[in-house]
Amino acid sequence: MIDQFWTFFIAITLLTLFPGVDSLLVVRNSSRGGWKDGIATSTGICSGLFVHATVSALGISALLLQSAIAFNLLKLIGGGYLLWLGSCSLWNALHRKEVTFSAVQPAVPRIFLWSRSLREGFVCNVFNPKTLLFYMAFLPQFIDPSRSPIVQSLFMAAVHFCIAMVYQGGLAILACRISDWFKGSSTGRLLEGLAGVILVSFGLRIFLERRI
């Protein structure tokens, strides 16, 4: 389907394993609502990859990066959303007597596709300019010009989807187990606050992101 498939596969696997805002969001939501909440978050995040693959293949990403207004708007939405999520975590850590985790809250609403965690993952990924920059720079290296760039980009996004779902699914289960150990303790509040600080820092970094 693409040039140098195994090179792409190894590279995208290694890059997926590198911790970032996606991994943190999966861990945070798994601690909040259980492993199903973490899987929902991962599904939302990975679904956003197809959006980036499509706009990259169509050249829309290049236009966005050339437009200061569009790029700054993307930063405001993506960075602002992370700041809001981080602020919510900090508020919960500071004002709740104890942080309740997966054993107390329902894991996922009845309508999975409308779940809060899935929406959070999707919005964070789609409006993250760092993901946009990455897909624009990385995917074209493996595109065969004699074939459809959209089909090849979507194929690479599907491979990335599968790898990320496996990795983040493991993170969700691990985070759920660890959160059970600290359920109802001050350590749980500390972890919630730490997640909030990191999310806020990621949001600020996105605000400082520059066009290439």
GROMACS .gro file of C-alpha atoms in nm:
model
  212
    1MET     CA    1   0.000   0.000   0.000
    2ILE     CA    2   0.285   0.245   0.077
    3ASP     CA    3   0.660   0.273   0.020
    4GLN     CA    4   0.884   0.120   0.288
    5PHE     CA    5   0.601  -0.018   0.500
    6TRP     CA    6   0.817  -0.180   0.766
    7THR     CA    7   1.022   0.135   0.811
    8PHE     CA    8   0.699   0.326   0.864
    9PHE     CA    9   0.566   0.058   1.100
   10ILE     CA   10   0.874   0.062   1.323
   11ALA     CA   11   0.896   0.441   1.325
   12ILE     CA   12   0.529   0.498   1.406
   13THR     CA   13   0.542   0.232   1.680
   14LEU     CA   14   0.838   0.397   1.850
   15LEU     CA   15   0.676   0.739   1.823
   16THR     CA   16   0.349   0.606   1.966
   17LEU     CA   17   0.531   0.471   2.271
   18PHE     CA   18   0.676   0.815   2.344
   19PRO     CA   19   0.462   0.965   2.625
   20GLY     CA   20   0.261   1.277   2.551
   21VAL     CA   21  -0.071   1.445   2.610
   22ASP     CA   22  -0.263   1.152   2.454
   23SER     CA   23  -0.116   0.902   2.699
   24LEU     CA   24  -0.176   1.137   2.991
   25LEU     CA   25  -0.540   1.188   2.894
   26VAL     CA   26  -0.596   0.812   2.873
   27VAL     CA   27  -0.443   0.762   3.218
   28ARG     CA   28  -0.643   1.051   3.365
   29ASN     CA   29  -0.977   0.931   3.231
   30SER     CA   30  -0.907   0.568   3.321
   31SER     CA   31  -0.846   0.677   3.680
   32ARG     CA   32  -1.165   0.881   3.671
   33GLY     CA   33  -1.403   0.626   3.523
   34GLY     CA   34  -1.237   0.287   3.480
   35TRP     CA   35  -1.070   0.105   3.193
   36LYS     CA   36  -1.372   0.144   2.964
   37ASP     CA   37  -1.344   0.520   3.002
   38GLY     CA   38  -0.979   0.487   2.904
   39ILE     CA   39  -1.067   0.283   2.596
   40ALA     CA   40  -1.328   0.541   2.499
   41THR     CA   41  -1.066   0.815   2.532
   42SER     CA   42  -0.821   0.617   2.318
   43THR     CA   43  -1.089   0.559   2.055
   44GLY     CA   44  -1.156   0.931   2.034
   45ILE     CA   45  -0.785   1.012   2.011
   46CYS     CA   46  -0.717   0.753   1.743
   47SER     CA   47  -1.023   0.850   1.541
   48GLY     CA   48  -0.875   1.197   1.512
   49LEU     CA   49  -0.579   1.047   1.325
   50PHE     CA   50  -0.800   0.991   1.021
   51VAL     CA   51  -0.888   1.360   1.020
   52HIS     CA   52  -0.521   1.458   1.020
   53ALA     CA   53  -0.440   1.201   0.753
   54THR     CA   54  -0.716   1.334   0.527
   55VAL     CA   55  -0.625   1.701   0.560
   56SER     CA   56  -0.257   1.618   0.513
   57ALA     CA   57  -0.327   1.428   0.191
   58LEU     CA   58  -0.551   1.704   0.059
   59GLY     CA   59  -0.293   1.971   0.136
   60ILE     CA   60  -0.522   2.151   0.379
   61SER     CA   61  -0.266   2.121   0.656
   62ALA     CA   62  -0.013   2.314   0.448
   63LEU     CA   63  -0.268   2.591   0.395
   64LEU     CA   64  -0.344   2.603   0.767
   65LEU     CA   65   0.023   2.632   0.852
   66GLN     CA   66   0.069   2.913   0.601
   67SER     CA   67  -0.223   3.109   0.746
   68ALA     CA   68  -0.135   3.285   1.071
   69ILE     CA   69  -0.502   3.333   1.160
   70ALA     CA   70  -0.594   2.967   1.102
   71PHE     CA   71  -0.289   2.836   1.286
   72ASN     CA   72  -0.345   3.066   1.585
   73LEU     CA   73  -0.711   2.965   1.596
   74LEU     CA   74  -0.605   2.600   1.603
   75LYS     CA   75  -0.368   2.676   1.890
   76LEU     CA   76  -0.636   2.864   2.082
   77ILE     CA   77  -0.885   2.578   2.055
   78GLY     CA   78  -0.640   2.294   2.122
   79GLY     CA   79  -0.437   2.466   2.391
   80GLY     CA   80  -0.745   2.618   2.553
   81TYR     CA   81  -0.916   2.281   2.575
   82LEU     CA   82  -0.614   2.125   2.746
   83LEU     CA   83  -0.596   2.416   2.989
   84TRP     CA   84  -0.963   2.365   3.071
   85LEU     CA   85  -0.918   1.992   3.132
   86GLY     CA   86  -0.610   2.056   3.344
   87SER     CA   87  -0.792   2.323   3.545
   88CYS     CA   88  -1.078   2.079   3.611
   89SER     CA   89  -0.830   1.823   3.745
   90LEU     CA   90  -0.666   2.083   3.969
   91TRP     CA   91  -1.007   2.195   4.096
   92ASN     CA   92  -1.104   1.837   4.177
   93ALA     CA   93  -0.774   1.777   4.357
   94LEU     CA   94  -0.806   2.092   4.567
   95HIS     CA   95  -1.177   2.088   4.653
   96ARG     CA   96  -1.274   1.723   4.687
   97LYS     CA   97  -1.224   1.556   5.020
   98GLU     CA   98  -1.128   1.243   4.835
   99VAL     CA   99  -1.092   1.155   4.470
  100THR     CA  100  -1.323   0.878   4.362
  101PHE     CA  101  -1.209   0.647   4.090
  102SER     CA  102  -1.337   0.364   3.877
  103ALA     CA  103  -1.505   0.161   4.149
  104VAL     CA  104  -1.746   0.446   4.228
  105GLN     CA  105  -1.829   0.609   3.895
  106PRO     CA  106  -1.994   0.439   3.599
  107ALA     CA  107  -1.734   0.346   3.340
  108VAL     CA  108  -1.901   0.465   3.019
  109PRO     CA  109  -2.243   0.609   2.939
  110ARG     CA  110  -2.493   0.384   2.768
  111ILE     CA  111  -2.433   0.547   2.429
  112PHE     CA  112  -2.062   0.483   2.383
  113LEU     CA  113  -2.022   0.711   2.080
  114TRP     CA  114  -2.149   1.008   2.279
  115SER     CA  115  -1.935   0.944   2.586
  116ARG     CA  116  -1.755   1.230   2.754
  117SER     CA  117  -1.417   1.058   2.738
  118LEU     CA  118  -1.444   0.983   2.366
  119ARG     CA  119  -1.527   1.349   2.296
  120GLU     CA  120  -1.234   1.467   2.507
  121GLY     CA  121  -0.991   1.240   2.323
  122PHE     CA  122  -1.121   1.336   1.979
  123VAL     CA  123  -1.117   1.711   2.041
  124CYS     CA  124  -0.770   1.705   2.199
  125ASN     CA  125  -0.626   1.516   1.903
  126VAL     CA  126  -0.798   1.698   1.618
  127PHE     CA  127  -0.715   2.045   1.751
  128ASN     CA  128  -0.357   1.962   1.850
  129PRO     CA  129  -0.126   2.151   1.609
  130LYS     CA  130   0.166   1.925   1.703
  131THR     CA  131  -0.018   1.626   1.554
  132LEU     CA  132  -0.095   1.831   1.245
  133LEU     CA  133   0.271   1.924   1.207
  134PHE     CA  134   0.378   1.564   1.258
  135TYR     CA  135   0.141   1.416   0.999
  136MET     CA  136   0.227   1.681   0.743
  137ALA     CA  137   0.601   1.615   0.781
  138PHE     CA  138   0.597   1.238   0.838
  139LEU     CA  139   0.336   1.079   0.612
  140PRO     CA  140   0.457   1.222   0.276
  141GLN     CA  141   0.788   1.039   0.318
  142PHE     CA  142   0.606   0.709   0.260
  143ILE     CA  143   0.364   0.817  -0.011
  144ASP     CA  144   0.397   0.647  -0.351
  145PRO     CA  145   0.325   0.929  -0.603
  146SER     CA  146   0.184   0.680  -0.852
  147ARG     CA  147  -0.102   0.591  -0.616
  148SER     CA  148  -0.378   0.782  -0.441
  149PRO     CA  149  -0.229   0.993  -0.160
  150ILE     CA  150  -0.559   0.994   0.031
  151VAL     CA  151  -0.588   0.614   0.031
  152GLN     CA  152  -0.226   0.575   0.138
  153SER     CA  153  -0.260   0.839   0.412
  154LEU     CA  154  -0.573   0.674   0.548
  155PHE     CA  155  -0.400   0.337   0.539
  156MET     CA  156  -0.111   0.476   0.747
  157ALA     CA  157  -0.361   0.633   0.986
  158ALA     CA  158  -0.531   0.292   1.022
  159VAL     CA  159  -0.198   0.129   1.108
  160HIS     CA  160  -0.130   0.406   1.359
  161PHE     CA  161  -0.484   0.360   1.496
  162CYS     CA  162  -0.427  -0.011   1.567
  163ILE     CA  163  -0.086   0.041   1.730
  164ALA     CA  164  -0.208   0.331   1.945
  165MET     CA  165  -0.523   0.146   2.054
  166VAL     CA  166  -0.321  -0.153   2.174
  167TYR     CA  167  -0.072   0.065   2.361
  168GLN     CA  168  -0.326   0.303   2.512
  169GLY     CA  169  -0.558   0.015   2.597
  170GLY     CA  170  -0.276  -0.134   2.805
  171LEU     CA  171  -0.224   0.204   2.969
  172ALA     CA  172  -0.594   0.224   3.053
  173ILE     CA  173  -0.593  -0.113   3.229
  174LEU     CA  174  -0.270  -0.034   3.414
  175ALA     CA  175  -0.395   0.308   3.524
  176CYS     CA  176  -0.720   0.155   3.648
  177ARG     CA  177  -0.531  -0.100   3.858
  178ILE     CA  178  -0.302   0.165   4.007
  179SER     CA  179  -0.590   0.403   4.083
  180ASP     CA  180  -0.761   0.127   4.283
  181TRP     CA  181  -0.457   0.113   4.514
  182PHE     CA  182  -0.486   0.484   4.598
  183LYS     CA  183  -0.866   0.508   4.597
  184GLY     CA  184  -0.992   0.738   4.870
  185SER     CA  185  -0.643   0.841   4.984
  186SER     CA  186  -0.455   1.171   4.977
  187THR     CA  187  -0.225   1.015   4.719
  188GLY     CA  188  -0.522   0.997   4.481
  189ARG     CA  189  -0.571   1.373   4.516
  190LEU     CA  190  -0.201   1.427   4.456
  191LEU     CA  191  -0.211   1.222   4.135
  192GLU     CA  192  -0.519   1.414   4.018
  193GLY     CA  193  -0.341   1.742   4.083
  194LEU     CA  194  -0.026   1.621   3.905
  195ALA     CA  195  -0.231   1.527   3.600
  196GLY     CA  196  -0.385   1.874   3.606
  197VAL     CA  197  -0.046   2.045   3.620
  198ILE     CA  198   0.085   1.839   3.328
  199LEU     CA  199  -0.226   1.905   3.117
  200VAL     CA  200  -0.195   2.277   3.183
  201SER     CA  201   0.173   2.267   3.084
  202PHE     CA  202   0.084   2.086   2.759
  203GLY     CA  203  -0.178   2.351   2.689
  204LEU     CA  204   0.075   2.630   2.743
  205ARG     CA  205   0.323   2.457   2.514
  206ILE     CA  206   0.064   2.444   2.238
  207PHE     CA  207   0.002   2.817   2.282
  208LEU     CA  208   0.375   2.874   2.230
  209GLU     CA  209   0.390   2.648   1.922
  210ARG     CA  210   0.526   2.826   1.615
  211ARG     CA  211   0.453   2.769   1.250
  212ILE     CA  212   0.725   2.596   1.049
   0.00000   0.00000   0.00000
